[in-house]
PDB file of C-alpha atoms in Angstrom:
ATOM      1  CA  UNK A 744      69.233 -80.860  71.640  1.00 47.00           C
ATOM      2  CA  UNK A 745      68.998 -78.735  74.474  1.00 52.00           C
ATOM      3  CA  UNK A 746      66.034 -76.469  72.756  1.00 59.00           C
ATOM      4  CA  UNK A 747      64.326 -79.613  72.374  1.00 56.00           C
ATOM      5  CA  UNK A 748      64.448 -80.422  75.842  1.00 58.00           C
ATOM      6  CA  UNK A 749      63.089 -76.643  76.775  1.00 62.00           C
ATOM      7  CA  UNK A 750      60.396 -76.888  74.523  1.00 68.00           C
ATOM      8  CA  UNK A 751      59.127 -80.080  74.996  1.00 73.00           C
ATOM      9  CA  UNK A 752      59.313 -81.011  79.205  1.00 74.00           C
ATOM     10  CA  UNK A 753      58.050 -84.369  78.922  1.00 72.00           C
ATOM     11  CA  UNK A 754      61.171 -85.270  76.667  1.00 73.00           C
ATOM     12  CA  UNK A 755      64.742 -86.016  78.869  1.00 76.00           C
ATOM     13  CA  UNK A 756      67.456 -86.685  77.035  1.00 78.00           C
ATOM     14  CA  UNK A 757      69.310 -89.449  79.010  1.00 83.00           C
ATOM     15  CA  UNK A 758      72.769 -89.030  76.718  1.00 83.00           C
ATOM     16  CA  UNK A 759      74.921 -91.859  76.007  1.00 89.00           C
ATOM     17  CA  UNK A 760      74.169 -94.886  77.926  1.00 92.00           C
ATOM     18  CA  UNK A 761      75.893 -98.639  77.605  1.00 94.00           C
ATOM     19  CA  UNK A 762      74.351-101.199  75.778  1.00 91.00           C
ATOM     20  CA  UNK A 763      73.184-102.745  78.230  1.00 93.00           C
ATOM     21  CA  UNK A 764      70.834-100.639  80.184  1.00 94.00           C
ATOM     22  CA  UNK A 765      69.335-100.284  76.982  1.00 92.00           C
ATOM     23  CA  UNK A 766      66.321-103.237  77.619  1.00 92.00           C
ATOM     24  CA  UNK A 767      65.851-101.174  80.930  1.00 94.00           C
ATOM     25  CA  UNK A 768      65.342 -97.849  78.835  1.00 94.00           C
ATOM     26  CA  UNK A 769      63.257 -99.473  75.731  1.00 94.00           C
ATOM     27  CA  UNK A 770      61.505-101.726  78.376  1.00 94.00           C
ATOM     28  CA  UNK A 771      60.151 -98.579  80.178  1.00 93.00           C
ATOM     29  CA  UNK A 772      58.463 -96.595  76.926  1.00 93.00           C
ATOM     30  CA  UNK A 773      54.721 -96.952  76.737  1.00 94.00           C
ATOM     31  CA  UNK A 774      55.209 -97.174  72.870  1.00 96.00           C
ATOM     32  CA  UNK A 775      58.419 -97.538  70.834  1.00 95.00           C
ATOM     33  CA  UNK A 776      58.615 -94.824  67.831  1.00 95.00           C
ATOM     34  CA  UNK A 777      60.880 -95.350  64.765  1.00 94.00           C
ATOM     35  CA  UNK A 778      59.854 -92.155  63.121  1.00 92.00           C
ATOM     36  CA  UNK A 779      62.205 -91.720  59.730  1.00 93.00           C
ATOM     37  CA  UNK A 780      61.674 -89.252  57.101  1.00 93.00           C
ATOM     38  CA  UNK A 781      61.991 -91.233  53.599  1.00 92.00           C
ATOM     39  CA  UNK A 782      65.046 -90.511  52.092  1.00 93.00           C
ATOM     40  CA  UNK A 783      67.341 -92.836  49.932  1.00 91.00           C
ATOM     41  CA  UNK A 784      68.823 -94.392  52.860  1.00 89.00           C
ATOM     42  CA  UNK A 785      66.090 -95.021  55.379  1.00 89.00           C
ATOM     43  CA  UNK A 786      64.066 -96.053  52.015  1.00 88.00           C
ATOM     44  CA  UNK A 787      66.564 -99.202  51.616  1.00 86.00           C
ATOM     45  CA  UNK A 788      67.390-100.292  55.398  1.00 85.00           C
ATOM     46  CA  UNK A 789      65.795-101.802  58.027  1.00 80.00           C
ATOM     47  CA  UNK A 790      66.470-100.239  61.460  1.00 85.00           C
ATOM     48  CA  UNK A 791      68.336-102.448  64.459  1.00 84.00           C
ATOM     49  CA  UNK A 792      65.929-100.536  66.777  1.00 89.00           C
ATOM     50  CA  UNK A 793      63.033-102.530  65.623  1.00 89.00           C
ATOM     51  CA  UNK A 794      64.397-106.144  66.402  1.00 86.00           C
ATOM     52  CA  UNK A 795      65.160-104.088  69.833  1.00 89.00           C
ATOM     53  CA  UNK A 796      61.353-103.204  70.199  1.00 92.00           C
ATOM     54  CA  UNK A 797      60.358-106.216  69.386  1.00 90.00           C
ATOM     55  CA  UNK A 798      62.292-108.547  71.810  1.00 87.00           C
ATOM     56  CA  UNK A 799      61.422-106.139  74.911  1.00 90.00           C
ATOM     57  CA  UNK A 800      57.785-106.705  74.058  1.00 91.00           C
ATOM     58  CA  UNK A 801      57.068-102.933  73.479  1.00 95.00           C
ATOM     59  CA  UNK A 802      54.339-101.239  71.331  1.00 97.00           C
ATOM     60  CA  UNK A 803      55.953-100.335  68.154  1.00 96.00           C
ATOM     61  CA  UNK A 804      54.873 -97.248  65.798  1.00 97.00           C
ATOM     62  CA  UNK A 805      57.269 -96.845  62.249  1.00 96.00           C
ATOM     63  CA  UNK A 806      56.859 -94.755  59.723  1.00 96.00           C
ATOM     64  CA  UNK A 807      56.043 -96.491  56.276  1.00 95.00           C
ATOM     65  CA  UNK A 808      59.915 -96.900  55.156  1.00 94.00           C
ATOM     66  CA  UNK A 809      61.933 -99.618  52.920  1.00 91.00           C
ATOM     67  CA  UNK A 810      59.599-103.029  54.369  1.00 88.00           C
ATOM     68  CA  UNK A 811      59.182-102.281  57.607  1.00 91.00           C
ATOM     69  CA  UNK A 812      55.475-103.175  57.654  1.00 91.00           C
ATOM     70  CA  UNK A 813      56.495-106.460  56.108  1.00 86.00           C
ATOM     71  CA  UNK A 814      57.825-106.890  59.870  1.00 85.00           C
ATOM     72  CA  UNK A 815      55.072-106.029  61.607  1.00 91.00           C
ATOM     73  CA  UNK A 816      52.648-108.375  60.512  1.00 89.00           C
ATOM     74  CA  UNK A 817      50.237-107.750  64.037  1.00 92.00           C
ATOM     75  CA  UNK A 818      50.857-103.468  64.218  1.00 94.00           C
ATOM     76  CA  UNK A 819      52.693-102.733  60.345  1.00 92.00           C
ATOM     77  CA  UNK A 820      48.944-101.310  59.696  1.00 94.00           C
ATOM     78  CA  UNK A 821      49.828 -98.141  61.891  1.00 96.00           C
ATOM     79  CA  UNK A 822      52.524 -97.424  60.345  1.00 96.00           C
ATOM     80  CA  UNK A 823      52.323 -93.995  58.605  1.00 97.00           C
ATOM     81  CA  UNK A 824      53.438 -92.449  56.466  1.00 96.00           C
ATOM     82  CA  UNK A 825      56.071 -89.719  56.679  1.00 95.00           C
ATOM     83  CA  UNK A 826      55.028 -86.342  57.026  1.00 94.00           C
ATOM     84  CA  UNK A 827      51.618 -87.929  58.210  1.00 96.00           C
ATOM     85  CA  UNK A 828      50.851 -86.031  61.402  1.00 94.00           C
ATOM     86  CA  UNK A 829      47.414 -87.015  61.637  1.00 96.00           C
ATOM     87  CA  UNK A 830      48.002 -90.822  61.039  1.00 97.00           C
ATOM     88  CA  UNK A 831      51.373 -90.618  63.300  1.00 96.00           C
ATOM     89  CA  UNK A 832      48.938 -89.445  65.942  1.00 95.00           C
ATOM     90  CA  UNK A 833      46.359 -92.115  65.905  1.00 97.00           C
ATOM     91  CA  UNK A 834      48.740 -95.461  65.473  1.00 97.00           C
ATOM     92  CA  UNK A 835      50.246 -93.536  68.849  1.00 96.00           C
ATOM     93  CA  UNK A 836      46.946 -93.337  70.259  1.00 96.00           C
ATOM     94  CA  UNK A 837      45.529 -96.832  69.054  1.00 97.00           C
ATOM     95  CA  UNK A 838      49.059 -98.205  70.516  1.00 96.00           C
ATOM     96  CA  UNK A 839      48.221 -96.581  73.979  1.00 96.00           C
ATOM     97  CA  UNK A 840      44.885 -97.506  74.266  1.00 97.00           C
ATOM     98  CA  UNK A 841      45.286-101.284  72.606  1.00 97.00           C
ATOM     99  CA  UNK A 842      48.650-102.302  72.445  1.00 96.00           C
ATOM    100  CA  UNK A 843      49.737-104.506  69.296  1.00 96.00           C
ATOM    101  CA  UNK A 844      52.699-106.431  70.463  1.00 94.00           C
ATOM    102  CA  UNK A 845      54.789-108.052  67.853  1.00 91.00           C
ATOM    103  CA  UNK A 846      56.097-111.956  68.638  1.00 83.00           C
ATOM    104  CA  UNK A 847      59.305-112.929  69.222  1.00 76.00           C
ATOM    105  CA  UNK A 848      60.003-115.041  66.651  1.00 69.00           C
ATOM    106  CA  UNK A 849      59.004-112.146  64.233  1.00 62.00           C
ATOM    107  CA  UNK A 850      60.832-112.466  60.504  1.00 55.00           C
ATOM    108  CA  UNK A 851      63.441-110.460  62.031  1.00 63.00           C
ATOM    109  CA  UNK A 852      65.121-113.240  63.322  1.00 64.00           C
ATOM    110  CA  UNK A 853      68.848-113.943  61.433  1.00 64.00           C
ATOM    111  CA  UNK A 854      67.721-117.068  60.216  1.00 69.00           C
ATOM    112  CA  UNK A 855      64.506-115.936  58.573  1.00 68.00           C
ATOM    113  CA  UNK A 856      66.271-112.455  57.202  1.00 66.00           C
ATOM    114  CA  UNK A 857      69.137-114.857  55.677  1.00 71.00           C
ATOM    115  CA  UNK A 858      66.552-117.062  54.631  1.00 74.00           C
ATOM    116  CA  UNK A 859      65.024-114.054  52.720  1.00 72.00           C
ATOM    117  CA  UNK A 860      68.151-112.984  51.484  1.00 71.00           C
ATOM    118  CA  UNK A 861      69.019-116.301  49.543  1.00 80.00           C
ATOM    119  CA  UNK A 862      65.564-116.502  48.154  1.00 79.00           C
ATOM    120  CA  UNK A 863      65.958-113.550  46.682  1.00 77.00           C
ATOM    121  CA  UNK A 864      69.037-114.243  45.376  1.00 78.00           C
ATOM    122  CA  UNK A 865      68.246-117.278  43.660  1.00 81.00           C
ATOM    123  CA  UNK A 866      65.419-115.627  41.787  1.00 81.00           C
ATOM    124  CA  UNK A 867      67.890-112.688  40.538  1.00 78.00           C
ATOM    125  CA  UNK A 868      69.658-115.519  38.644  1.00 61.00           C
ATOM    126  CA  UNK A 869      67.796-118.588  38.126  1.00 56.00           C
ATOM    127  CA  UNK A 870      70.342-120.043  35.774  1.00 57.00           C
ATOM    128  CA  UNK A 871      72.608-120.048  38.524  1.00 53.00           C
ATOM    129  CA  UNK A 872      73.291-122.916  40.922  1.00 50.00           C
ATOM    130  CA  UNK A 873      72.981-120.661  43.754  1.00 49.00           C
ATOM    131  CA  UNK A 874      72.694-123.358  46.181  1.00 54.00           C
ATOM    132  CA  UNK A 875      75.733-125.309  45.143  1.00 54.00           C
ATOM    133  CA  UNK A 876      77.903-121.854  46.095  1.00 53.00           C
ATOM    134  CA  UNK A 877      76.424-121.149  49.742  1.00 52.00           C
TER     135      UNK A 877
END
């Protein structure tokens, strides 16, 4: 971490800080990154960090990972691709310049993600009374 720090001076790495300071520290970034490489893992979740983004009001630029766009309905258009300098570089840009700010009442609220969730469910087995177990 430390070369990262040398090499890049407008980065400071703040180390471990409690919870919650954390709206201070997410409430003070011109734009929120969630920058994943795609890899089985990041490919099949959905990052807490973006709920975080989204309820401090903050610019938000994700690579294109598992649904993520899906969540972003205002800004999921900038999201790139991984690997995607050149893209990466212009949803930053386009986020300085004209911030897309998400709403709070996104589809990453716990009602709409369980909501989702049993939806989906009750199409994987339509015989089913899903209902009748829940």
């Amino acid at each position: 971490l430390d070369k990262v720090t040398e090499k890049h001076p407008r980065i400071r790495y703040l180390g471990k800080l409690p919870q919650a300071q954390m709206p201070y520290v997410i409430g003070s970034a011109d734009v929120c990154l969630v920058p994943y490489s795609s890899t089985a893992l990041a490919d099949t979740c959905n990052p807490c960090k973006l709920s975080e983004y989204i309820a401090c009001e903050r610019p938000i630029v994700s690579s294109r990972i598992s649904n993520i766009p899906d969540y972003l309905p205002r800004s999921g258009h900038l999201c790139y691709f991984p690997g995607d300098t050149n893209h990466l570089t212009q949803a930053i840009r386009h986020q300085l310049q004209t911030p897309l700010l998400e709403h709070r009442d996104s589809a990453l609220l716990w009602s709409e993600v369980g909501d989702t969730y049993l939806h989906a469910m009750e199409n994987l087995s339509p015989n089913r009374a899903l209902n009748n177990a829940v």
